[in-house]
Short mmCIF file of C-alpha atoms in Angstrom, two decimals:
data_model
loop_
_atom_site.label_atom_id
_atom_site.label_comp_id
_atom_site.label_asym_id
_atom_site.label_seq_id
_atom_site.Cartn_x
_atom_site.Cartn_y
_atom_site.Cartn_z
CA MET A 997 -71.32 34.99 -3.46
CA SER A 998 -67.64 35.15 -4.38
CA HIS A 999 -66.19 37.76 -6.71
CA HIS A 1000 -64.81 36.37 -9.96
CA CYS A 1001 -61.69 37.65 -11.78
CA PRO A 1002 -61.92 37.38 -15.61
CA PHE A 1003 -58.40 35.85 -15.72
CA CYS A 1004 -57.85 33.77 -12.63
CA GLY A 1005 -61.45 32.85 -11.80
CA SER A 1006 -62.86 32.96 -8.30
CA MET A 1007 -60.90 34.10 -5.28
CA GLU A 1008 -60.83 30.52 -4.03
CA ASN A 1009 -59.21 29.21 -7.23
CA GLN A 1010 -55.69 27.82 -6.57
CA GLY A 1011 -54.54 27.91 -10.19
CA VAL A 1012 -51.00 28.55 -11.40
CA TYR A 1013 -50.13 32.25 -11.26
CA ASP A 1014 -48.43 33.80 -14.31
CA ASN A 1015 -46.80 37.12 -13.56
CA ASP A 1016 -46.99 38.20 -17.19
CA SER A 1017 -50.76 37.69 -17.43
CA LEU A 1018 -52.33 39.96 -14.79
CA CYS A 1019 -55.95 40.69 -15.43
CA SER A 1020 -55.00 44.38 -15.69
CA LYS A 1021 -53.73 43.64 -19.18
CA PHE A 1022 -57.33 43.27 -20.31
CA SER A 1023 -58.16 46.85 -21.34
CA ASN A 1024 -61.85 46.79 -20.45
CA LEU A 1025 -61.42 44.97 -17.13
CA ASN A 1026 -60.56 46.20 -13.69
CA LEU A 1027 -57.95 44.47 -11.50
CA CYS A 1028 -59.58 42.16 -8.99
CA ASP A 1029 -58.71 42.30 -5.32
CA PRO A 1030 -56.59 39.07 -5.29
CA CYS A 1031 -54.51 40.32 -8.22
CA LYS A 1032 -54.03 43.67 -6.50
CA ARG A 1033 -52.81 41.98 -3.34
CA LEU A 1034 -50.59 39.62 -5.38
CA ALA A 1035 -48.92 42.55 -7.15
CA GLU A 1036 -48.24 44.17 -3.79
CA LEU A 1037 -46.90 40.89 -2.44
CA GLU A 1038 -44.48 40.61 -5.36
CA ILE A 1039 -42.97 43.94 -4.41
CA GLN A 1040 -42.62 42.76 -0.81
CA ILE A 1041 -40.98 39.49 -1.95
CA ILE A 1042 -38.36 41.41 -3.95
CA LYS A 1043 -37.56 43.56 -0.93
CA ALA A 1044 -37.45 40.45 1.30
CA ARG A 1045 -34.98 38.76 -1.04
CA GLU A 1046 -32.74 41.79 -0.97
CA SER A 1047 -32.95 41.80 2.82
CA LEU A 1048 -32.16 38.07 2.92
CA LEU A 1049 -29.07 38.54 0.76
CA GLU A 1050 -27.91 41.34 3.02
CA MET A 1051 -28.47 39.18 6.11
CA GLN A 1052 -26.56 36.29 4.51
CA ARG A 1053 -23.64 38.61 3.74
CA GLU A 1054 -23.72 39.83 7.33
CA ALA A 1055 -23.84 36.24 8.60
CA ARG A 1056 -20.75 35.34 6.56
CA ARG A 1057 -18.96 38.41 7.93
CA LEU A 1058 -19.87 37.47 11.49
CA LYS A 1059 -18.71 33.87 10.93
CA SER A 1060 -15.38 35.18 9.71
CA GLU A 1061 -15.10 37.29 12.86
CA MET A 1062 -16.01 34.24 14.95
CA ASN A 1063 -13.32 32.15 13.25
CA TYR A 1064 -10.82 34.92 13.81
CA SER A 1065 -11.70 35.32 17.49
CA ARG A 1066 -11.73 31.58 18.18
CA HIS A 1067 -8.27 31.02 16.72
CA HIS A 1068 -5.38 31.37 19.08
CA LEU A 1069 -3.55 34.67 18.78
CA LEU A 1070 -0.48 32.77 17.62
CA ILE A 1071 -2.35 31.60 14.49
CA HIS A 1072 -2.97 35.21 13.46
CA GLN A 1073 0.67 36.08 13.96
CA LEU A 1074 2.07 33.27 11.83
CA PRO A 1075 3.41 34.51 8.48
CA PRO A 1076 1.65 33.06 5.42
CA LYS A 1077 4.80 31.11 4.52
CA ILE A 1078 4.72 29.27 7.86
CA LEU A 1079 1.02 28.47 7.47
CA SER A 1080 1.71 27.26 3.95
CA ASN A 1081 4.40 24.88 5.24
CA ILE A 1082 2.03 23.60 7.95
CA PHE A 1083 -0.66 23.00 5.34
CA GLN A 1084 1.74 20.89 3.31
CA LEU A 1085 2.24 18.58 6.30
CA CYS A 1086 -1.53 17.92 6.34
CA ILE A 1087 -1.63 16.41 2.87
CA PRO A 1088 -1.64 12.55 2.78
CA HIS A 1089 1.26 10.98 0.93
CA GLU A 1090 -0.73 8.02 -0.39
CA MET A 1091 -2.77 8.27 -3.56
CA SER A 1092 -6.44 8.12 -2.52
CA SER A 1093 -9.64 10.12 -2.24
CA ASN A 1094 -8.27 11.55 1.03
CA SER A 1095 -5.50 13.30 -0.88
CA ARG A 1096 -8.24 14.95 -2.97
CA ARG A 1097 -10.30 16.16 -0.01
CA ALA A 1098 -7.47 17.56 2.10
CA PRO A 1099 -6.77 20.81 0.18
CA PHE A 1100 -10.49 21.65 0.06
CA ALA A 1101 -10.86 20.99 3.79
CA LEU A 1102 -8.11 23.51 4.51
CA SER A 1103 -9.73 26.00 2.15
CA CYS A 1104 -13.05 25.88 4.00
CA VAL A 1105 -11.80 27.06 7.41
CA CYS A 1106 -11.71 30.78 6.73
CA GLN A 1107 -10.94 33.28 3.97
CA LYS A 1108 -7.34 33.71 5.07
CA TRP A 1109 -6.72 29.96 4.98
CA GLN A 1110 -8.51 29.70 1.65
CA GLN A 1111 -6.28 32.36 0.14
CA ILE A 1112 -3.13 30.68 1.46
CA ALA A 1113 -4.28 27.21 0.35
CA HIS A 1114 -5.15 28.39 -3.17
CA THR A 1115 -1.75 30.06 -3.53
CA THR A 1116 0.27 27.11 -2.20
CA PRO A 1117 0.90 24.97 -5.30
CA GLN A 1118 2.43 22.12 -3.25
CA LEU A 1119 -1.07 21.31 -1.93
CA TRP A 1120 -2.36 20.61 -5.42
CA THR A 1121 0.32 18.34 -6.86
CA THR A 1122 -1.43 15.04 -5.99
CA ILE A 1123 -4.55 14.49 -8.09
CA PHE A 1124 -6.84 11.47 -7.79
CA PHE A 1125 -9.74 10.73 -10.17
CA SER A 1126 -12.24 7.89 -9.86
CA LEU A 1127 -14.31 7.80 -13.05
CA GLY A 1128 -17.54 5.94 -13.67
CA HIS A 1129 -21.29 6.25 -13.99
CA HIS A 1130 -21.64 9.32 -11.80
CA SER A 1131 -19.01 11.50 -13.44
CA ASN A 1132 -20.39 14.91 -14.40
CA LEU A 1133 -19.45 17.85 -16.56
CA SER A 1134 -17.78 19.63 -13.63
CA GLU A 1135 -15.16 16.89 -13.33
CA SER A 1136 -13.03 18.22 -16.17
CA HIS A 1137 -13.50 21.79 -14.94
CA TRP A 1138 -12.23 20.96 -11.46
CA ALA A 1139 -9.44 18.87 -12.94
CA GLN A 1140 -8.21 21.94 -14.80
CA VAL A 1141 -8.65 24.20 -11.73
CA TRP A 1142 -6.66 21.75 -9.63
CA ILE A 1143 -3.82 21.55 -12.14
CA ASP A 1144 -3.77 25.34 -12.56
CA ARG A 1145 -3.35 25.76 -8.79
CA SER A 1146 -0.33 23.44 -8.85
CA ALA A 1147 1.57 26.04 -10.92
CA GLN A 1148 4.34 24.22 -12.79
CA LEU A 1149 5.31 21.71 -10.09
CA PRO A 1150 5.67 17.98 -10.86
CA LEU A 1151 2.40 16.07 -10.49
CA SER A 1152 1.35 12.76 -8.94
CA ILE A 1153 -1.77 11.59 -10.77
CA GLY A 1154 -4.07 8.68 -9.97
CA LEU A 1155 -6.72 7.57 -12.44
CA VAL A 1156 -9.17 4.79 -11.50
CA ILE A 1157 -11.88 3.43 -13.79
CA LYS A 1158 -14.09 1.14 -11.74
CA SER A 1159 -14.57 -2.36 -13.08
CA SER A 1160 -18.36 -2.24 -12.60
CA VAL A 1161 -18.67 0.59 -15.11
CA ALA A 1162 -15.78 -0.15 -17.45
CA ASN A 1163 -18.06 -1.11 -20.32
CA SER A 1164 -20.72 1.55 -19.80
CA TRP A 1165 -19.05 4.70 -18.53
CA ASP A 1166 -19.77 8.21 -19.83
CA TYR A 1167 -17.02 8.51 -22.43
CA THR A 1168 -17.78 12.16 -23.26
CA VAL A 1169 -17.32 13.36 -19.68
CA ASN A 1170 -14.49 11.02 -18.73
CA LEU A 1171 -12.49 11.57 -21.89
CA ASP A 1172 -12.62 15.29 -21.12
CA VAL A 1173 -10.98 14.54 -17.77
CA ILE A 1174 -8.34 12.35 -19.43
CA ALA A 1175 -7.71 15.12 -21.95
CA VAL A 1176 -6.91 17.49 -19.08
CA ILE A 1177 -4.52 14.88 -17.66
CA ASN A 1178 -2.86 14.38 -21.04
CA ARG A 1179 -2.23 18.12 -21.48
CA CYS A 1180 0.09 18.13 -18.45
CA SER A 1181 1.98 14.90 -19.23
CA SER A 1182 5.30 16.78 -19.31
CA ARG A 1183 4.79 17.36 -15.57
CA TRP A 1184 3.86 13.79 -14.60
CA ARG A 1185 6.17 12.60 -11.83
CA ASP A 1186 4.08 9.65 -10.63
CA LEU A 1187 1.28 8.09 -12.67
CA THR A 1188 -1.10 5.42 -11.35
CA TYR A 1189 -3.69 3.81 -13.62
CA GLU A 1190 -6.24 1.23 -12.48
CA GLY A 1191 -8.84 0.11 -14.98
CA PRO A 1192 -9.53 -1.92 -18.11
CA SER A 1193 -6.69 -2.60 -20.47
CA SER A 1194 -8.69 -1.17 -23.38
CA SER A 1195 -8.89 2.31 -21.78
CA LEU A 1196 -5.15 2.47 -21.15
CA SER A 1197 -4.60 3.71 -24.72
CA TYR A 1198 -6.36 7.00 -23.93
CA LEU A 1199 -3.31 8.11 -21.93
CA VAL A 1200 -1.31 9.47 -24.86
CA GLY A 1201 0.34 12.55 -23.32
CA ASP A 1202 0.62 15.98 -24.89
CA SER A 1203 3.01 15.01 -27.72
CA GLN A 1204 5.56 17.61 -26.56
CA GLY A 1205 8.27 14.97 -26.20
CA ALA A 1206 9.16 15.82 -22.61
CA SER A 1207 8.69 13.81 -19.44
CA GLN A 1208 9.92 13.71 -15.85
CA LEU A 1209 8.04 10.51 -15.02
CA GLN A 1210 9.67 8.61 -12.13
CA THR A 1211 7.04 6.10 -11.02
CA LEU A 1212 4.62 4.30 -13.33
CA LYS A 1213 1.93 1.98 -11.93
CA LEU A 1214 -0.37 0.13 -14.32
CA ASP A 1215 -2.92 -2.15 -12.67
CA VAL A 1216 -5.16 -3.41 -15.48
CA TYR A 1217 -7.72 -6.12 -16.03
CA VAL A 1218 -8.63 -7.64 -19.37
CA THR A 1219 -12.14 -7.09 -20.74
CA TRP A 1220 -13.87 -8.32 -23.86
CA GLN A 1221 -12.45 -5.27 -25.64
CA TYR A 1222 -9.02 -5.10 -27.20
CA LYS A 1223 -5.88 -4.95 -25.07
CA GLY A 1224 -4.62 -1.40 -24.74
CA GLN A 1225 -1.08 -0.08 -24.70
CA PHE A 1226 0.68 2.58 -22.67
CA LYS A 1227 2.43 4.75 -25.24
CA LEU A 1228 3.08 8.50 -25.17
CA GLY A 1229 3.25 9.16 -28.90
CA ASP A 1230 6.74 8.76 -30.31
CA PHE A 1231 8.36 9.67 -26.99
CA LYS A 1232 9.47 7.06 -24.45
CA PRO A 1233 9.41 8.18 -20.79
CA THR A 1234 12.25 7.02 -18.54
CA PRO A 1235 10.78 6.01 -15.16
CA THR A 1236 12.91 4.45 -12.44
CA THR A 1237 10.08 2.57 -10.68
CA LEU A 1238 7.56 0.33 -12.44
CA LYS A 1239 4.56 -1.51 -11.00
CA ILE A 1240 2.49 -3.64 -13.38
CA THR A 1241 -0.39 -6.08 -12.94
CA TYR A 1242 -1.88 -8.27 -15.66
CA ILE A 1243 -0.08 -6.51 -18.47
CA ASP A 1244 2.66 -7.84 -20.73
CA LEU A 1245 5.89 -5.96 -21.29
CA LYS A 1246 5.14 -5.35 -24.96
CA SER A 1247 2.20 -3.17 -23.92
CA VAL A 1248 4.41 -0.82 -21.90
CA VAL A 1249 6.35 1.46 -24.25
CA ILE A 1250 9.01 3.09 -22.07
CA GLU A 1251 12.78 3.38 -21.94
CA TRP A 1252 13.78 0.39 -19.80
CA ASN A 1253 17.42 1.30 -19.19
CA ASN A 1254 16.57 3.58 -16.26
CA ILE A 1255 14.40 1.11 -14.34
CA THR A 1256 15.77 0.30 -10.87
CA HIS A 1257 12.69 -0.98 -8.99
CA VAL A 1258 10.04 -3.34 -10.38
CA GLN A 1259 6.89 -4.84 -8.90
CA GLY A 1260 5.12 -7.26 -11.21
CA CYS A 1261 2.00 -9.27 -10.51
CA CYS A 1262 0.46 -11.93 -12.75
CA ILE A 1263 3.00 -11.65 -15.54
CA SER A 1264 4.27 -14.59 -17.54
CA LEU A 1265 7.53 -16.43 -16.94
CA ASP A 1266 8.93 -15.42 -20.34
CA ASP A 1267 8.09 -11.78 -19.51
CA CYS A 1268 10.21 -12.26 -16.38
CA TRP A 1269 13.16 -13.33 -18.49
CA GLU A 1270 12.67 -10.40 -20.83
CA LEU A 1271 12.51 -8.07 -17.83
CA PHE A 1272 15.92 -9.29 -16.71
CA ARG A 1273 17.28 -8.75 -20.22
CA ILE A 1274 16.14 -5.14 -20.71
CA THR A 1275 16.69 -3.64 -17.22
CA PRO A 1276 20.47 -3.53 -16.72
CA ARG A 1277 20.16 -1.10 -13.76
CA MET A 1278 17.43 -2.94 -11.85
CA THR A 1279 18.35 -3.43 -8.18
CA HIS A 1280 15.00 -4.45 -6.61
CA CYS A 1281 12.49 -6.85 -8.16
CA GLN A 1282 9.26 -8.28 -6.75
CA LEU A 1283 7.40 -10.80 -8.91
CA GLN A 1284 4.13 -12.12 -7.52
CA ASP A 1285 1.99 -14.93 -8.93
CA VAL A 1286 4.19 -15.53 -11.96
CA LEU A 1287 2.12 -17.18 -14.72
CA HIS A 1288 2.99 -20.03 -17.05
CA LEU A 1289 4.90 -19.55 -20.29
CA GLN A 1290 3.01 -17.60 -22.95
CA ASP A 1291 5.70 -17.60 -25.66
CA SER A 1292 5.73 -13.80 -25.78
CA PHE A 1293 9.54 -13.93 -25.83
CA SER A 1294 11.98 -16.67 -26.69
CA ARG A 1295 13.52 -18.76 -23.95
CA PRO A 1296 17.16 -17.84 -23.23
CA HIS A 1297 19.77 -20.12 -24.83
CA THR A 1298 22.19 -19.31 -22.01
CA PRO A 1299 21.50 -18.06 -18.49
CA ILE A 1300 20.79 -14.33 -18.35
CA LEU A 1301 23.44 -12.57 -16.28
CA HIS A 1302 21.98 -9.64 -14.39
CA PRO A 1303 24.87 -7.76 -12.74
CA THR A 1304 23.02 -5.29 -10.48
CA LEU A 1305 19.99 -7.05 -8.97
CA GLN A 1306 20.27 -7.01 -5.17
CA VAL A 1307 16.76 -7.84 -3.92
CA LEU A 1308 14.47 -10.48 -5.43
CA GLU A 1309 11.05 -11.50 -4.10
CA LEU A 1310 9.54 -14.35 -6.06
CA SER A 1311 6.10 -15.98 -5.87
CA ILE A 1312 6.04 -18.85 -8.34
CA ALA A 1313 5.11 -22.53 -8.57
CA SER A 1314 7.93 -24.90 -7.70
CA ASN A 1315 8.06 -26.49 -11.17
CA ALA A 1316 8.26 -23.04 -12.80
CA PHE A 1317 11.04 -22.06 -10.39
CA HIS A 1318 13.20 -24.83 -11.83
CA CYS A 1319 12.82 -23.22 -15.25
CA PHE A 1320 13.51 -19.77 -13.83
CA ARG A 1321 16.59 -20.96 -11.94
CA ASP A 1322 18.12 -22.56 -15.03
CA ASN A 1323 17.95 -19.34 -17.04
CA VAL A 1324 19.25 -16.59 -14.72
CA SER A 1325 22.42 -15.74 -12.84
CA LEU A 1326 22.40 -13.03 -10.16
CA PRO A 1327 25.91 -12.34 -8.82
CA SER A 1328 24.94 -9.18 -6.87
CA LEU A 1329 21.96 -10.75 -5.11
CA GLN A 1330 21.86 -9.89 -1.40
CA SER A 1331 18.25 -10.59 -0.45
CA PHE A 1332 16.05 -13.43 -1.73
CA SER A 1333 12.47 -14.35 -0.82
CA TYR A 1334 10.50 -17.29 -2.21
CA THR A 1335 6.94 -18.52 -1.78
CA SER A 1336 4.81 -20.82 -3.90
CA ASN A 1337 1.84 -19.27 -5.70
CA ARG A 1338 0.12 -22.65 -6.16
CA ARG A 1339 -2.25 -22.26 -3.23
CA ASP A 1340 -4.71 -24.60 -4.92
CA VAL A 1341 -2.22 -27.47 -5.06
CA ARG A 1342 -1.37 -29.38 -1.92
CA ASP A 1343 2.30 -29.98 -1.17
CA ASP A 1344 3.69 -27.70 -3.89
CA TYR A 1345 6.99 -27.18 -2.10
CA LEU A 1346 10.36 -26.10 -3.38
CA GLU A 1347 13.25 -28.40 -2.60
CA THR A 1348 16.19 -26.78 -0.83
CA GLU A 1349 18.66 -28.12 -3.41
CA THR A 1350 16.80 -26.20 -6.13
CA ALA A 1351 17.23 -22.88 -4.35
CA ILE A 1352 20.83 -23.64 -3.46
CA SER A 1353 21.70 -24.31 -7.09
CA LEU A 1354 20.60 -20.76 -7.99
CA PHE A 1355 22.83 -19.27 -5.30
CA VAL A 1356 25.79 -21.45 -6.27
CA ARG A 1357 25.49 -20.57 -9.97
CA SER A 1358 25.20 -16.88 -9.14
CA SER A 1359 28.13 -16.90 -6.67
CA CYS A 1360 26.19 -14.32 -4.65
CA SER A 1361 26.70 -13.31 -1.02
CA LEU A 1362 23.23 -13.40 0.47
CA GLN A 1363 22.56 -11.39 3.61
CA MET A 1364 18.79 -11.96 3.81
CA LEU A 1365 16.91 -15.16 2.97
CA ALA A 1366 13.16 -15.85 3.27
CA LEU A 1367 11.84 -19.29 2.37
CA LEU A 1368 8.08 -19.48 2.84
CA CYS A 1369 5.94 -22.59 2.66
CA MET A 1370 8.81 -25.05 2.31
CA LYS A 1371 9.80 -28.45 3.64
CA LEU A 1372 12.82 -27.66 5.78
CA ASP A 1373 14.79 -29.50 8.40
CA ILE A 1374 18.04 -28.92 10.21
CA ALA A 1375 19.99 -30.68 7.47
CA ASP A 1376 18.59 -28.21 4.91
CA LEU A 1377 19.73 -25.27 7.04
CA VAL A 1378 23.20 -26.80 7.27
CA ASP A 1379 23.33 -27.00 3.48
CA LEU A 1380 22.13 -23.40 3.15
CA SER A 1381 24.62 -22.21 5.73
CA ARG A 1382 27.44 -23.83 3.80
CA VAL A 1383 26.78 -21.71 0.70
CA MET A 1384 25.86 -18.49 2.54
CA PRO A 1385 27.88 -18.29 5.78
CA GLY A 1386 27.53 -14.49 5.88
CA LEU A 1387 23.72 -14.53 6.14
CA HIS A 1388 22.38 -11.86 8.54
CA HIS A 1389 18.60 -12.31 8.38
CA LEU A 1390 16.62 -15.55 8.03
CA GLU A 1391 12.86 -15.98 7.68
CA LEU A 1392 11.21 -19.40 7.46
CA ALA A 1393 7.60 -20.52 7.09
CA LEU A 1394 7.51 -24.28 7.44
CA SER A 1395 5.07 -26.41 5.46
CA SER A 1396 2.16 -28.04 7.21
CA THR A 1397 3.58 -31.51 6.60
CA GLY A 1398 5.69 -32.63 9.55
CA HIS A 1399 6.48 -29.06 10.64
CA ALA A 1400 6.13 -29.79 14.38
CA ALA A 1401 8.98 -32.29 14.43
CA ALA A 1402 11.02 -30.19 11.99
CA MET A 1403 10.62 -27.11 14.17
CA GLU A 1404 11.87 -29.09 17.17
CA ARG A 1405 14.97 -30.31 15.32
CA ILE A 1406 15.73 -26.82 14.00
CA PHE A 1407 15.60 -25.35 17.49
CA ARG A 1408 17.80 -28.11 18.89
CA GLY A 1409 20.27 -27.53 16.08
CA PHE A 1410 20.49 -23.80 16.77
CA SER A 1411 20.75 -24.27 20.52
CA THR A 1412 23.51 -26.91 20.43
CA ASP A 1413 26.14 -24.32 21.31
CA SER A 1414 25.30 -20.87 22.67
CA THR A 1415 28.33 -19.25 21.07
CA ALA A 1416 27.63 -20.76 17.64
CA SER A 1417 25.40 -23.65 16.78
CA ILE A 1418 27.47 -26.62 15.65
CA VAL A 1419 26.06 -29.76 14.13
CA THR A 1420 27.76 -32.70 12.45
CA ASP A 1421 27.78 -32.74 8.67
CA ILE A 1422 26.72 -36.30 7.76
CA ASP A 1423 28.59 -36.29 4.44
CA THR A 1424 31.96 -35.10 5.70
CA GLU A 1425 31.58 -36.07 9.36
CA THR A 1426 32.85 -32.61 10.31
CA GLU A 1427 31.26 -30.02 12.53
CA GLN A 1428 29.32 -27.32 10.73
CA VAL A 1429 28.46 -23.93 12.27
CA ILE A 1430 24.94 -22.85 11.33
CA PHE A 1431 24.82 -19.25 10.12
CA PRO A 1432 27.58 -17.87 12.34
CA GLN A 1433 26.78 -14.24 11.35
CA LEU A 1434 23.01 -14.44 11.83
CA GLN A 1435 21.50 -11.31 13.45
CA SER A 1436 17.73 -11.88 13.21
CA MET A 1437 15.45 -14.83 12.60
CA LYS A 1438 11.68 -15.24 12.04
CA ILE A 1439 10.05 -18.66 12.03
CA GLU A 1440 6.40 -19.47 11.31
CA GLY A 1441 5.11 -22.90 12.21
CA THR A 1442 4.14 -24.95 15.25
CA MET A 1443 5.69 -23.85 18.53
CA PRO A 1444 8.37 -26.18 19.95
CA LEU A 1445 7.26 -28.79 22.46
CA ASP A 1446 10.15 -27.88 24.72
CA TRP A 1447 10.09 -24.11 25.43
CA LYS A 1448 13.58 -24.09 26.96
CA LEU A 1449 14.97 -24.48 23.44
CA VAL A 1450 13.93 -20.89 22.65
CA PRO A 1451 16.24 -19.13 25.16
CA ASP A 1452 18.89 -21.76 24.44
CA ILE A 1453 19.28 -20.26 20.96
CA PHE A 1454 20.60 -17.05 22.58
CA GLY A 1455 22.54 -18.78 25.34
CA SER A 1456 22.65 -17.56 28.91
CA PRO A 1457 22.26 -13.83 29.71
CA SER A 1458 25.93 -13.73 30.69
CA ASP A 1459 26.89 -14.69 27.10
CA VAL A 1460 24.88 -11.94 25.42
CA HIS A 1461 27.92 -9.68 25.03
CA ASN A 1462 30.35 -12.52 24.27
CA LEU A 1463 32.17 -11.69 21.03
CA ARG A 1464 32.35 -15.40 20.13
CA ARG A 1465 28.59 -15.64 20.34
CA ARG A 1466 26.50 -15.63 17.18
CA PRO A 1467 25.32 -11.97 16.88
CA LEU A 1468 21.64 -12.99 17.01
CA ARG A 1469 19.71 -10.04 18.49
CA SER A 1470 16.15 -10.67 17.33
CA LEU A 1471 13.92 -13.76 17.24
CA THR A 1472 10.26 -13.82 16.18
CA LEU A 1473 8.15 -16.97 16.44
CA ARG A 1474 4.70 -17.10 14.88
CA GLN A 1475 2.28 -19.92 15.64
CA ILE A 1476 0.21 -20.98 12.63
CA GLN A 1477 -3.58 -21.13 12.91
CA ARG A 1478 -4.91 -23.77 15.31
CA PRO A 1479 -8.39 -25.23 15.86
CA PRO A 1480 -10.85 -22.58 17.12
CA LYS A 1481 -11.35 -24.15 20.57
CA ALA A 1482 -7.71 -25.06 21.23
CA ASP A 1483 -6.32 -24.27 24.67
CA PRO A 1484 -4.27 -21.09 25.03
CA ILE A 1485 -0.52 -21.48 24.50
CA ILE A 1486 1.27 -20.93 27.79
CA ILE A 1487 5.07 -20.90 28.17
CA ASP A 1488 6.29 -22.72 31.26
CA LYS A 1489 7.46 -20.60 34.18
CA ASP A 1490 11.19 -21.43 34.06
CA SER A 1491 11.52 -20.86 30.30
CA LEU A 1492 9.53 -17.64 30.54
CA SER A 1493 11.85 -16.34 33.30
CA ARG A 1494 14.89 -17.00 31.11
CA MET A 1495 13.23 -15.25 28.15
CA LEU A 1496 12.44 -12.17 30.23
CA LEU A 1497 16.03 -12.00 31.47
CA LEU A 1498 17.25 -12.05 27.85
CA ILE A 1499 14.83 -9.24 26.98
CA GLU A 1500 16.21 -7.23 29.89
CA GLU A 1501 19.68 -7.66 28.35
CA GLY A 1502 18.45 -5.87 25.21
CA LEU A 1503 17.54 -8.82 22.99
CA GLU A 1504 14.30 -8.74 21.00
CA LEU A 1505 12.03 -11.74 21.43
CA LYS A 1506 8.48 -11.94 20.04
CA ILE A 1507 6.24 -14.98 20.28
CA GLU A 1508 2.77 -14.58 18.80
CA GLU A 1509 -0.16 -16.46 17.38
CA ILE A 1510 -1.21 -15.43 13.87
CA TYR A 1511 -4.97 -15.99 14.17
CA PRO A 1512 -6.43 -14.90 16.41
CA ARG A 1513 -3.67 -12.37 16.98
CA VAL A 1514 -2.26 -13.12 20.43
CA ASP A 1515 0.96 -12.08 22.14
CA ILE A 1516 1.96 -15.42 23.67
CA LEU A 1517 4.65 -13.87 25.86
CA GLN A 1518 2.19 -11.41 27.36
CA GLN A 1519 -0.45 -14.12 27.69
CA SER A 1520 2.01 -16.33 29.60
CA ILE A 1521 3.12 -13.49 31.85
CA GLU A 1522 -0.46 -12.69 32.82
CA PHE A 1523 -1.25 -16.36 33.40
CA HIS A 1524 1.71 -16.98 35.69
CA ALA A 1525 1.30 -13.64 37.46
CA HIS A 1526 -2.27 -14.57 38.34
CA SER A 1527 -1.26 -18.07 39.45
CA SER A 1528 1.68 -16.78 41.48
CA ALA A 1529 -0.45 -14.12 43.13
CA LEU A 1530 -2.69 -16.91 44.41
CA GLU A 1531 0.27 -19.01 45.52
CA GLY A 1532 2.44 -16.12 46.71
CA GLY A 1533 5.73 -15.64 44.91
CA TRP A 1534 7.38 -14.76 41.59
CA VAL A 1535 5.11 -11.74 41.22
CA PRO A 1536 7.48 -8.70 41.33
CA HIS A 1537 9.48 -9.89 38.32
CA LEU A 1538 6.30 -10.38 36.29
CA ILE A 1539 4.62 -7.17 37.39
CA LEU A 1540 7.60 -5.24 36.05
CA HIS A 1541 7.03 -6.68 32.57
CA LEU A 1542 3.27 -6.27 32.79
CA LYS A 1543 3.76 -2.55 33.38
CA ARG A 1544 6.03 -2.30 30.36
#
């Protein structure tokens, strides 16, 4: 028969134990044996916990000694300043979650490294936040700790609000994080925002009227909510670099006079015109996927003269380019790149005369020209060469319509004369030198049927150092995608030998297939080396290049 306790029942009872309700509290009852043993066990548990804490402290001390003993003696001898400089080299330059983890990784090695990392403000100047469903109350705390460790150095801040949670994020928690970011706006050097347009208005700064912002990147997407605006109170920051996606210029309240570099994606054509109006110091401009007119700004009555723009990369439909061309003049332009953004429309190609008219109106001296996805032939290159004889770098991506024959004619035109390609101008019946100052050329299309035309562009190896020779030093050919089961592209043996001799003379020649990525030169070398090994001959010359 089991003994029963008035409080906890029989000895076998597995009820919940309450430390404040021992049966000894009943004045007329004696403590049962289980309660006696439980009270004794509680005392032992307290002592065991104290022993565990002491053992954990000892374990941490031993781990520190192990870290110290495992490190090379040189590490212990390095002054803290040297270690601090080494730590700074470990921090990624790009804005990502890796830049957030790196300082903590250094801090976890040992106590000495932790102390140095926490007192090196340069490690804490790049801050990246990705806000969404799983943000917690510690986010704002660690944001403040991070900023405090950066002392008073300029900050690079990245803020991402994921699209999947844009309409249902925890505003209380995330606005606390943004509040921490706003309080240090006078120290923003680089600011990157990716998220809904409506949340952009939360970045209001600290209203102190000071800013050292250099780079501003706003990558937004439109939601059902209202369109937000980037505005720091009554103060306008003066960045030099601007990157915007899906946002109109009216929603970016900055001082535009200082802008020198612009990257714009999915902005309207009239915003492009306005950009040229309000950025008198802009030297580099990249406009991708320019949209149709939205009547945000009035169309220019006369062409906009931009005196400082040197580099322009433009992705725009051919019909919109006509409108763009008629309304700008770029006298300082040195580099121009064009591609159509109408990937859904077949044969949306820009005519050469349209591009030439922009260069003629601008009276610019182009040194680099890239025309991608265009209908081009040798006659077009003659026309281009006439208006830009000083061109140094040329990049072409031929359209899929008739590009095989066009590629052949272009190569024959360039290889007419090894010292300078000369073709007959049909209109004037005079000889025209094609790009006499050309230094590098890239062509994407179908490889020529006659491989000997490729080395003919450079001339013979003996002419490489001829001063009368066109100074072409680099040629890259890229084969467009072919059917999956097409035979490998193999350069014939004689042409390959001539190409290798030119490479030995210091010229750069690359021939590759885009997809799958194949080095056609290397593929041809290996093919002929294997064939020659079976036949006996021509191997030593190839083996030398295989080893390289």
